[in-house]
CSV table of C-alpha atoms and ligand atoms in Angstrom, one decimal:
chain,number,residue,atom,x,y,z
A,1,UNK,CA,119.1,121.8,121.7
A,2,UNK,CA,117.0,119.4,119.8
A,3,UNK,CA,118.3,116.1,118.9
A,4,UNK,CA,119.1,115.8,114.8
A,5,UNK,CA,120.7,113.2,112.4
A,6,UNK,CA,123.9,113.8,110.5
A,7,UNK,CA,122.8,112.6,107.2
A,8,UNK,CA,123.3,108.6,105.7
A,9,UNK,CA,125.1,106.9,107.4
A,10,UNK,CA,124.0,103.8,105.2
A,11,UNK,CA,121.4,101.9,103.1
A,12,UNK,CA,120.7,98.6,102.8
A,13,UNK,CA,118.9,97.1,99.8
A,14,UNK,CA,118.3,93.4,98.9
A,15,UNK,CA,119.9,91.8,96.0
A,16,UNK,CA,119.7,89.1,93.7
A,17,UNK,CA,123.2,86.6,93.1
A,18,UNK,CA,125.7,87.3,95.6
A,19,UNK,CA,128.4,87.6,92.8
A,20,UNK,CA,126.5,89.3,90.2
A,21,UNK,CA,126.0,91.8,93.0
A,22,UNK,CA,129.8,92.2,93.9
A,23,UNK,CA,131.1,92.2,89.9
A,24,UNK,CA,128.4,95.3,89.6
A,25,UNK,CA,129.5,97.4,92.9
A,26,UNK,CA,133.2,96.5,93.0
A,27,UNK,CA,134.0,96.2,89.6
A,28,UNK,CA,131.8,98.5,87.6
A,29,UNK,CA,131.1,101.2,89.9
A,30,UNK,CA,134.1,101.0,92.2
A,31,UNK,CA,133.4,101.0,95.2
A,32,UNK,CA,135.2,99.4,98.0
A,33,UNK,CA,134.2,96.2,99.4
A,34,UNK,CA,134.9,97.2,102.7
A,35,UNK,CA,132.9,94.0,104.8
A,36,UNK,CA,132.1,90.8,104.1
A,37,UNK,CA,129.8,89.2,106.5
A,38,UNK,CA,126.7,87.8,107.3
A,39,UNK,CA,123.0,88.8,108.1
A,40,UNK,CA,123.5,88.9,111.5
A,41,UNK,CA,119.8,87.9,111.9
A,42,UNK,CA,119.7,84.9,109.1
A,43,UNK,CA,123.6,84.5,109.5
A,44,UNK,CA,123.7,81.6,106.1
A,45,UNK,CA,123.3,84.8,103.8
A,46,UNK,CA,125.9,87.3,103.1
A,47,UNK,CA,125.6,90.9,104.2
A,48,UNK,CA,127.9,93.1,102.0
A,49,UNK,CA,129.6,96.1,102.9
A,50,UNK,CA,130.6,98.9,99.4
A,51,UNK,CA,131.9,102.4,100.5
A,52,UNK,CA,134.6,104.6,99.7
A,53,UNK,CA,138.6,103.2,101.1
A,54,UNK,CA,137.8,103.4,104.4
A,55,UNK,CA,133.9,102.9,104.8
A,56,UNK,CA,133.0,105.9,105.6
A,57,UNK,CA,129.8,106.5,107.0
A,58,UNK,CA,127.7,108.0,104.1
A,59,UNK,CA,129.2,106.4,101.7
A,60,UNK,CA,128.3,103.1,102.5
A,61,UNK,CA,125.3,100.8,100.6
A,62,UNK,CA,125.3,97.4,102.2
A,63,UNK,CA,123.4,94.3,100.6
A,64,UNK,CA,121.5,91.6,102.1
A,65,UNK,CA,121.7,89.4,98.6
A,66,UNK,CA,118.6,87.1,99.0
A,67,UNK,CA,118.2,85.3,95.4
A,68,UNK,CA,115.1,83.2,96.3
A,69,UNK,CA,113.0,86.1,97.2
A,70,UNK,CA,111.0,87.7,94.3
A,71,UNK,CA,111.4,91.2,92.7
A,72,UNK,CA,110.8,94.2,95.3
A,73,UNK,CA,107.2,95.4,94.5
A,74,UNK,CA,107.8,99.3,93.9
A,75,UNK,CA,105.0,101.3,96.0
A,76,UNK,CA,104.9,103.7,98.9
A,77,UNK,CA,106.4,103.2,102.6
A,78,UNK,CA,109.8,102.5,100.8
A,79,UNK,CA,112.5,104.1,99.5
A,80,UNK,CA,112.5,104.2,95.7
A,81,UNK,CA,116.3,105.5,94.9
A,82,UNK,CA,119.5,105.6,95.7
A,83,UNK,CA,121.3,108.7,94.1
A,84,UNK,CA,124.7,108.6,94.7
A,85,UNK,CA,126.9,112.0,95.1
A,86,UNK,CA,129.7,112.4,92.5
A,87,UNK,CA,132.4,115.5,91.4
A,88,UNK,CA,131.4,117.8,89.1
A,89,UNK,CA,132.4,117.0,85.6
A,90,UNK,CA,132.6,113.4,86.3
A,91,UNK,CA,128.7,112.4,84.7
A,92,UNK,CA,130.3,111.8,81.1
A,93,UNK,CA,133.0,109.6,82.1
A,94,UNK,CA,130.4,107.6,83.9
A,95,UNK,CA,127.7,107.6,81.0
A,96,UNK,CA,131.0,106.1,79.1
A,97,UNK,CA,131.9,103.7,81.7
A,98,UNK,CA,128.4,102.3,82.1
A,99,UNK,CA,127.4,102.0,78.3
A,100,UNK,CA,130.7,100.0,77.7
A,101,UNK,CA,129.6,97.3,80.4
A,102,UNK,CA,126.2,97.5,79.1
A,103,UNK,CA,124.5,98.5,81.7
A,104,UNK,CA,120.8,100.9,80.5
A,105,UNK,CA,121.1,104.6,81.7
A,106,UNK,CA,118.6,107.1,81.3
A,107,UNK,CA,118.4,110.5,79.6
A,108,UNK,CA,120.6,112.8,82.4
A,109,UNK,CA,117.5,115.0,84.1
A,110,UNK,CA,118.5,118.1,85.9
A,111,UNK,CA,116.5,117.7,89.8
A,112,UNK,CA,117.0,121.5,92.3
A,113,UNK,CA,119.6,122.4,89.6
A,114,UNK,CA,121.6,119.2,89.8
A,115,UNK,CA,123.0,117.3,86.9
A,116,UNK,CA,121.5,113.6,87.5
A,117,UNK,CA,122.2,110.4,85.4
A,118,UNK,CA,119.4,107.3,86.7
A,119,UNK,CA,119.8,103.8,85.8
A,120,UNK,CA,119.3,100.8,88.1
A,121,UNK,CA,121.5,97.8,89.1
A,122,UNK,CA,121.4,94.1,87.7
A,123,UNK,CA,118.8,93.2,90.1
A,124,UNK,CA,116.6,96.0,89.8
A,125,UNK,CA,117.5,98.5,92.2
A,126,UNK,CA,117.3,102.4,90.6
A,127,UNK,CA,120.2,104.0,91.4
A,128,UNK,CA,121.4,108.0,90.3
A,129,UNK,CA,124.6,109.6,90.0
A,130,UNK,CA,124.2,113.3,91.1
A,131,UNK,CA,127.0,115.9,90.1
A,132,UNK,CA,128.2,117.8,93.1
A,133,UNK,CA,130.8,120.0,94.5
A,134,UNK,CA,129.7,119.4,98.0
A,135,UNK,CA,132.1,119.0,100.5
A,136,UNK,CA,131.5,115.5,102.3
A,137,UNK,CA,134.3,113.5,104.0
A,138,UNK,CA,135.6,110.9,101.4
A,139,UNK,CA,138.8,108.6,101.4
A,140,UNK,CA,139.6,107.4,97.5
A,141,UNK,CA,140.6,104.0,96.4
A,142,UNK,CA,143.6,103.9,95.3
A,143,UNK,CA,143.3,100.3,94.0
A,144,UNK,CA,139.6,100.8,92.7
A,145,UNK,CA,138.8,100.2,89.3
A,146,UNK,CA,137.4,103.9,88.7
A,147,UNK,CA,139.8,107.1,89.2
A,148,UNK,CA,140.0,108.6,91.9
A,149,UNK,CA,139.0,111.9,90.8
A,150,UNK,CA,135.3,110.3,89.3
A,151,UNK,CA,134.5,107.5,92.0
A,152,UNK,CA,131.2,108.0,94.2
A,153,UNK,CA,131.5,110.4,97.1
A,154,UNK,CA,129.0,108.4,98.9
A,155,UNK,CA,125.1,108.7,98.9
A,156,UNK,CA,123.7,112.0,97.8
A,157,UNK,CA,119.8,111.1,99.1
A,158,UNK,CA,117.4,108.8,99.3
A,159,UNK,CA,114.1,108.8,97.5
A,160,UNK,CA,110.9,107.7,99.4
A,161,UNK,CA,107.3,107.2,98.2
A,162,UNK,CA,104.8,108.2,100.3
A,163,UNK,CA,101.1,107.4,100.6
A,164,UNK,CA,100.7,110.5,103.2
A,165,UNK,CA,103.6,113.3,103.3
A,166,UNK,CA,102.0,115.3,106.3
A,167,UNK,CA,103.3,112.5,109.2
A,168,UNK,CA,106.6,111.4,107.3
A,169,UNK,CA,107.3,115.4,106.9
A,170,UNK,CA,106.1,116.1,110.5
A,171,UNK,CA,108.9,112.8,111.8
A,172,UNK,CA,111.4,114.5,109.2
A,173,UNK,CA,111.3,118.0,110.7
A,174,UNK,CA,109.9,118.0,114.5
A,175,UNK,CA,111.9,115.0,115.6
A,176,UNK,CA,115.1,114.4,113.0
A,177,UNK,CA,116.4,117.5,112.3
A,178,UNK,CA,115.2,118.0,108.8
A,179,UNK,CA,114.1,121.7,107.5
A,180,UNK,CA,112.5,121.7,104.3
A,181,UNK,CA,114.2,122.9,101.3
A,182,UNK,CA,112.2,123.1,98.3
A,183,UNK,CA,109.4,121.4,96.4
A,184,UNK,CA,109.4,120.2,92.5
A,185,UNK,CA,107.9,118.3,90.3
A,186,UNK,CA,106.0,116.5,93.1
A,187,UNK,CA,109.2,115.8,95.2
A,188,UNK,CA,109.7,117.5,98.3
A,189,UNK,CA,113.3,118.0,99.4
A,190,UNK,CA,114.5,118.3,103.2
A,191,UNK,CA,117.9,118.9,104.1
A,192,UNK,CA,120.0,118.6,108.0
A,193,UNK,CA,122.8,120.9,108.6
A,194,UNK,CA,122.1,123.2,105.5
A,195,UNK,CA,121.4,120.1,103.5
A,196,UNK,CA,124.4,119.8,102.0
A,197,UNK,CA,125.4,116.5,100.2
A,198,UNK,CA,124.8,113.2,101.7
A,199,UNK,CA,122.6,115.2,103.8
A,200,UNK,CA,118.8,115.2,101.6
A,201,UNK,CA,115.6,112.9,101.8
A,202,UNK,CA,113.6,113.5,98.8
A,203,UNK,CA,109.9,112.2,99.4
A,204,UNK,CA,107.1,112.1,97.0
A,205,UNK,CA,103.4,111.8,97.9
A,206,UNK,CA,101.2,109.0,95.9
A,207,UNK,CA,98.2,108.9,97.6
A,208,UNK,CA,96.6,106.1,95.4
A,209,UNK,CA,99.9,104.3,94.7
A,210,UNK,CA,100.1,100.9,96.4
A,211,UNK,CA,102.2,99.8,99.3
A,212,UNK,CA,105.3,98.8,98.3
A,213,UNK,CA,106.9,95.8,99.3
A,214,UNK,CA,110.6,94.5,100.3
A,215,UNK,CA,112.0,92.1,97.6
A,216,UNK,CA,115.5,92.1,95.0
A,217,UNK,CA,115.8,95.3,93.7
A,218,UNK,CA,114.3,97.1,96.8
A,219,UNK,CA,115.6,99.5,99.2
A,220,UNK,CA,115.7,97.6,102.8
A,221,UNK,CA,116.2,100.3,104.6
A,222,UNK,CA,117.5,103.5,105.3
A,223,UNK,CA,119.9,104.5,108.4
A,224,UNK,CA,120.9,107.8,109.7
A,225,UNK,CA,123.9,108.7,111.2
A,226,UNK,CA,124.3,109.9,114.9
A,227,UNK,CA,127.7,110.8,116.5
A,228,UNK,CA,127.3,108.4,120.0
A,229,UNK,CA,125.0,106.2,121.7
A,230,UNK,CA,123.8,109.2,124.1
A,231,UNK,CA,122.3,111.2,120.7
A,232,UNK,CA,121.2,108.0,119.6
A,233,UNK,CA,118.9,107.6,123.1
A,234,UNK,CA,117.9,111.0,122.9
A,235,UNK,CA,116.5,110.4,119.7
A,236,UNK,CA,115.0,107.3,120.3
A,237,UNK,CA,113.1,109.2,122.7
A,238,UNK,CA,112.1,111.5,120.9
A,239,UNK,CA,110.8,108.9,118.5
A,240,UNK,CA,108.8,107.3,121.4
A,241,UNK,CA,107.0,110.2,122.4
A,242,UNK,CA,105.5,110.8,118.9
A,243,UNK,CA,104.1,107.5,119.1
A,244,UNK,CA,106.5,105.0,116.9
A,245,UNK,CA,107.8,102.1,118.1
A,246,UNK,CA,111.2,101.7,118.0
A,247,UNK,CA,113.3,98.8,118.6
A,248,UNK,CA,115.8,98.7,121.8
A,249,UNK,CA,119.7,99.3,120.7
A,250,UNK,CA,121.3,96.6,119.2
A,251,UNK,CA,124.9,96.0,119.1
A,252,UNK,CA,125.8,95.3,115.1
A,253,UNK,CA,129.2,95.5,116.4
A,254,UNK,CA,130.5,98.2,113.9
A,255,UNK,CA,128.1,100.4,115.0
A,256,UNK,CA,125.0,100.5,117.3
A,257,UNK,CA,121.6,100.5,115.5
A,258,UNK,CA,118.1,101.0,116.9
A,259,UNK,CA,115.4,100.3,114.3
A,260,UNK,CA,111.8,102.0,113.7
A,261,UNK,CA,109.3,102.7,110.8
A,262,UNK,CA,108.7,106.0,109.8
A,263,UNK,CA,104.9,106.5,109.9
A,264,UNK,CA,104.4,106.1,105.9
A,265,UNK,CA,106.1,102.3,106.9
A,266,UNK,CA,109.8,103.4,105.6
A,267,UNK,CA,112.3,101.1,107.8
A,268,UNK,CA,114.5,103.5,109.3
A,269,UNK,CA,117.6,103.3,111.5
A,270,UNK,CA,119.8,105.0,114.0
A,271,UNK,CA,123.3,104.1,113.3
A,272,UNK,CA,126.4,105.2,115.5
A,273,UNK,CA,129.4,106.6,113.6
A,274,UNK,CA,131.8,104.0,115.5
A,275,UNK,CA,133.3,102.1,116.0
A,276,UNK,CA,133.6,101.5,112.2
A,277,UNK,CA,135.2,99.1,109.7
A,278,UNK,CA,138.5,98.7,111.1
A,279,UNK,CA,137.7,97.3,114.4
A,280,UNK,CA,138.7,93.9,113.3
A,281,UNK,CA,140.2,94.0,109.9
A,282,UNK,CA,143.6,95.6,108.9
A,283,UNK,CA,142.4,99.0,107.1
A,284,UNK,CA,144.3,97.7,104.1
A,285,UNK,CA,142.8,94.3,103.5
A,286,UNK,CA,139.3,95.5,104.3
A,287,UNK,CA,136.5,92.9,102.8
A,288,UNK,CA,139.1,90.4,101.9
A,289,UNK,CA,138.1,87.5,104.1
A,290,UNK,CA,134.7,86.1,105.7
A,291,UNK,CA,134.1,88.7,109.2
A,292,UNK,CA,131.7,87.2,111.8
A,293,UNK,CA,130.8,89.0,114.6
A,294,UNK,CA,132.2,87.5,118.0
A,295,UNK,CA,129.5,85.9,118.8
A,296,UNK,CA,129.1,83.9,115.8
A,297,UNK,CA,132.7,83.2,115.6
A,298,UNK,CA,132.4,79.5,117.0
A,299,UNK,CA,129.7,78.9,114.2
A,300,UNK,CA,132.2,79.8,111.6
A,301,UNK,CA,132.9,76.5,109.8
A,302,UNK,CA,128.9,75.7,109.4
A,303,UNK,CA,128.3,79.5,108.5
A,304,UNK,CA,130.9,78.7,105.9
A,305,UNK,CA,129.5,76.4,104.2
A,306,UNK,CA,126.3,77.2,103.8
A,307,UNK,CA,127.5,80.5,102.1
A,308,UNK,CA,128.0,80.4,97.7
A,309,UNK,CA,132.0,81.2,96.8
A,310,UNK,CA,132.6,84.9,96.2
A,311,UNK,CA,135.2,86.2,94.6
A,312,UNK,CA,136.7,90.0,93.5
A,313,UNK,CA,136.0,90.9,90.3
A,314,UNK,CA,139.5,91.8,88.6
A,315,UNK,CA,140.9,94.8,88.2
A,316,UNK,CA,139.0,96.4,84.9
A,317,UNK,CA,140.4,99.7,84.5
B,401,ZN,ZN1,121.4,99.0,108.7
């Protein structure tokens, strides 16, 4: 059998303030601080962690918050969206929700059928919330600012530009598992196991677009989940032999990542489903306190200080 992802596991965008980025994720659109740690390859910024309780994988969109950099330069070889999956029902509660903390949404748009509201985040990034009654594994937050019955189920797809769709679609579907679903409006839609929620790349061809380039607001990149280490090799092979060049595997500690660029220049990622978020935090307090790695541990006090005060936005309900 051929090897395949499993959908998101996570994204990882760049951000503006640290604490205007937590006040927007945990306190408007309630999601779950569920790390907060450090770049573990510029450890004296943050890196944080939002998901659902538990930090699921697919629900989880992680920030490197980088203030100093300039605005992300919207073009191709980057993803362009985040749409996020949520219940059926849920998109006028959230139009409400938004408007009252001022944040700009657009007209809702209807994309393969599906009910979608886009706005974008204080720094820029475009975000999406996309009614769905797919199934997808999802633990609520009980404490979380939003209701249970409305909050994100995770992401429902990422968006990529593409200068050239024939190698990206080629990667997608002879080496990842993709099949192709459907075409409109320009945007091509491929799907893994059915394609069901959390589960969907959605990549536009702009031949004459520019190249897009990392900065706040912008998508970092994009990681795809795979059960073990021994799918994760297999794929990495795979990956090899079609002449991309990915990176060895690296040990991020709640998961194990290998790194490559898609041919159109998106920075893609394998990303083990374990061992996951509660390796060495107390599921219930989850994002509450500074987590190094182990091997930064002894450069805790310096990595302290260097890092701006954060703190959780209160309750809002
Ligand atoms: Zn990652």
């Amino acid at each position: 059998m051929n090897a395949s992802v499993h959908g998101i596991h996570h994204v990882t965008a760049i951000a503006g303030d640290p604490q205007e980025n937590l006040n927007f994720y945990a306190g408007v659109m309630g999601m779950r601080l569920v790390k907060k740690s450090v770049n573990q390859d510029a450890p004296d910024t943050y890196h944080l962690f939002y998901a659902d309780a538990a930090g699921t994988p697919g629900t989880d969109l992680t920030f490197f918050p980088w203030p100093e950099m300039g605005p992300a330069r919207q073009g191709t070889g980057l993803a362009v969206e985040v749409p996020f999956a949520v219940p059926r029902g849920s998109l006028a509660y959230w139009q409400e929700r938004l408007a009252q903390r001022h944040v700009t949404v657009s007209p809702v748009e209807t994309r393969f059928g599906e009910q979608v509201l886009p706005f974008t985040d204080p720094h820029g990034l475009a975000l999406a919330l996309v009614e769905t009654d797919d199934e997808r594994p999802f633990v609520p937050w009980a404490d979380g600012p939003v209701p249970p019955v409305c909050q994100l189920r995770g992401m429902h797809a990422v968006r990529l530009w593409e200068r050239h769709l024939e190698t990206t679609e080629a990667l997608l579907t002879q080496v990842m598992g993709f099949k192709h679903l459907g075409a409109e409006e320009g945007w091509r839609r491929y799907g893994v196991e059915g394609g069901t929620s959390g589960k969907l790349v959605e990549v536009k061809a702009l031949p004459d677009e520019r190249r897009g380039q990392w900065g706040t607001g912008g998508v970092h990149h994009v990681a795809w989940r795979v059960h073990d280490t021994g799918e994760q090799m297999a794929l990495r092979d795979a990956i090899l032999q079609v002449g991309l060049r990915p990176t060895e595997r690296i040990d991020r500690f709640w998961f194990e990542s290998v790194y490559f660029k898609e041919p159109g220049g998106t920075l893609f990622e394998l990303a083990t489903d374990g061992p996951g978020f509660a390796r060495d935090e107390d599921a219930a307090h989850l994002g509450e306190r500074l987590i190094l790695p182990p091997w930064l541990e002894s450069h805790r006090a310096g990595i302290e200080t260097a890092l701006p005060p954060l703190a959780l936005p209160q309750p809002n309900p």
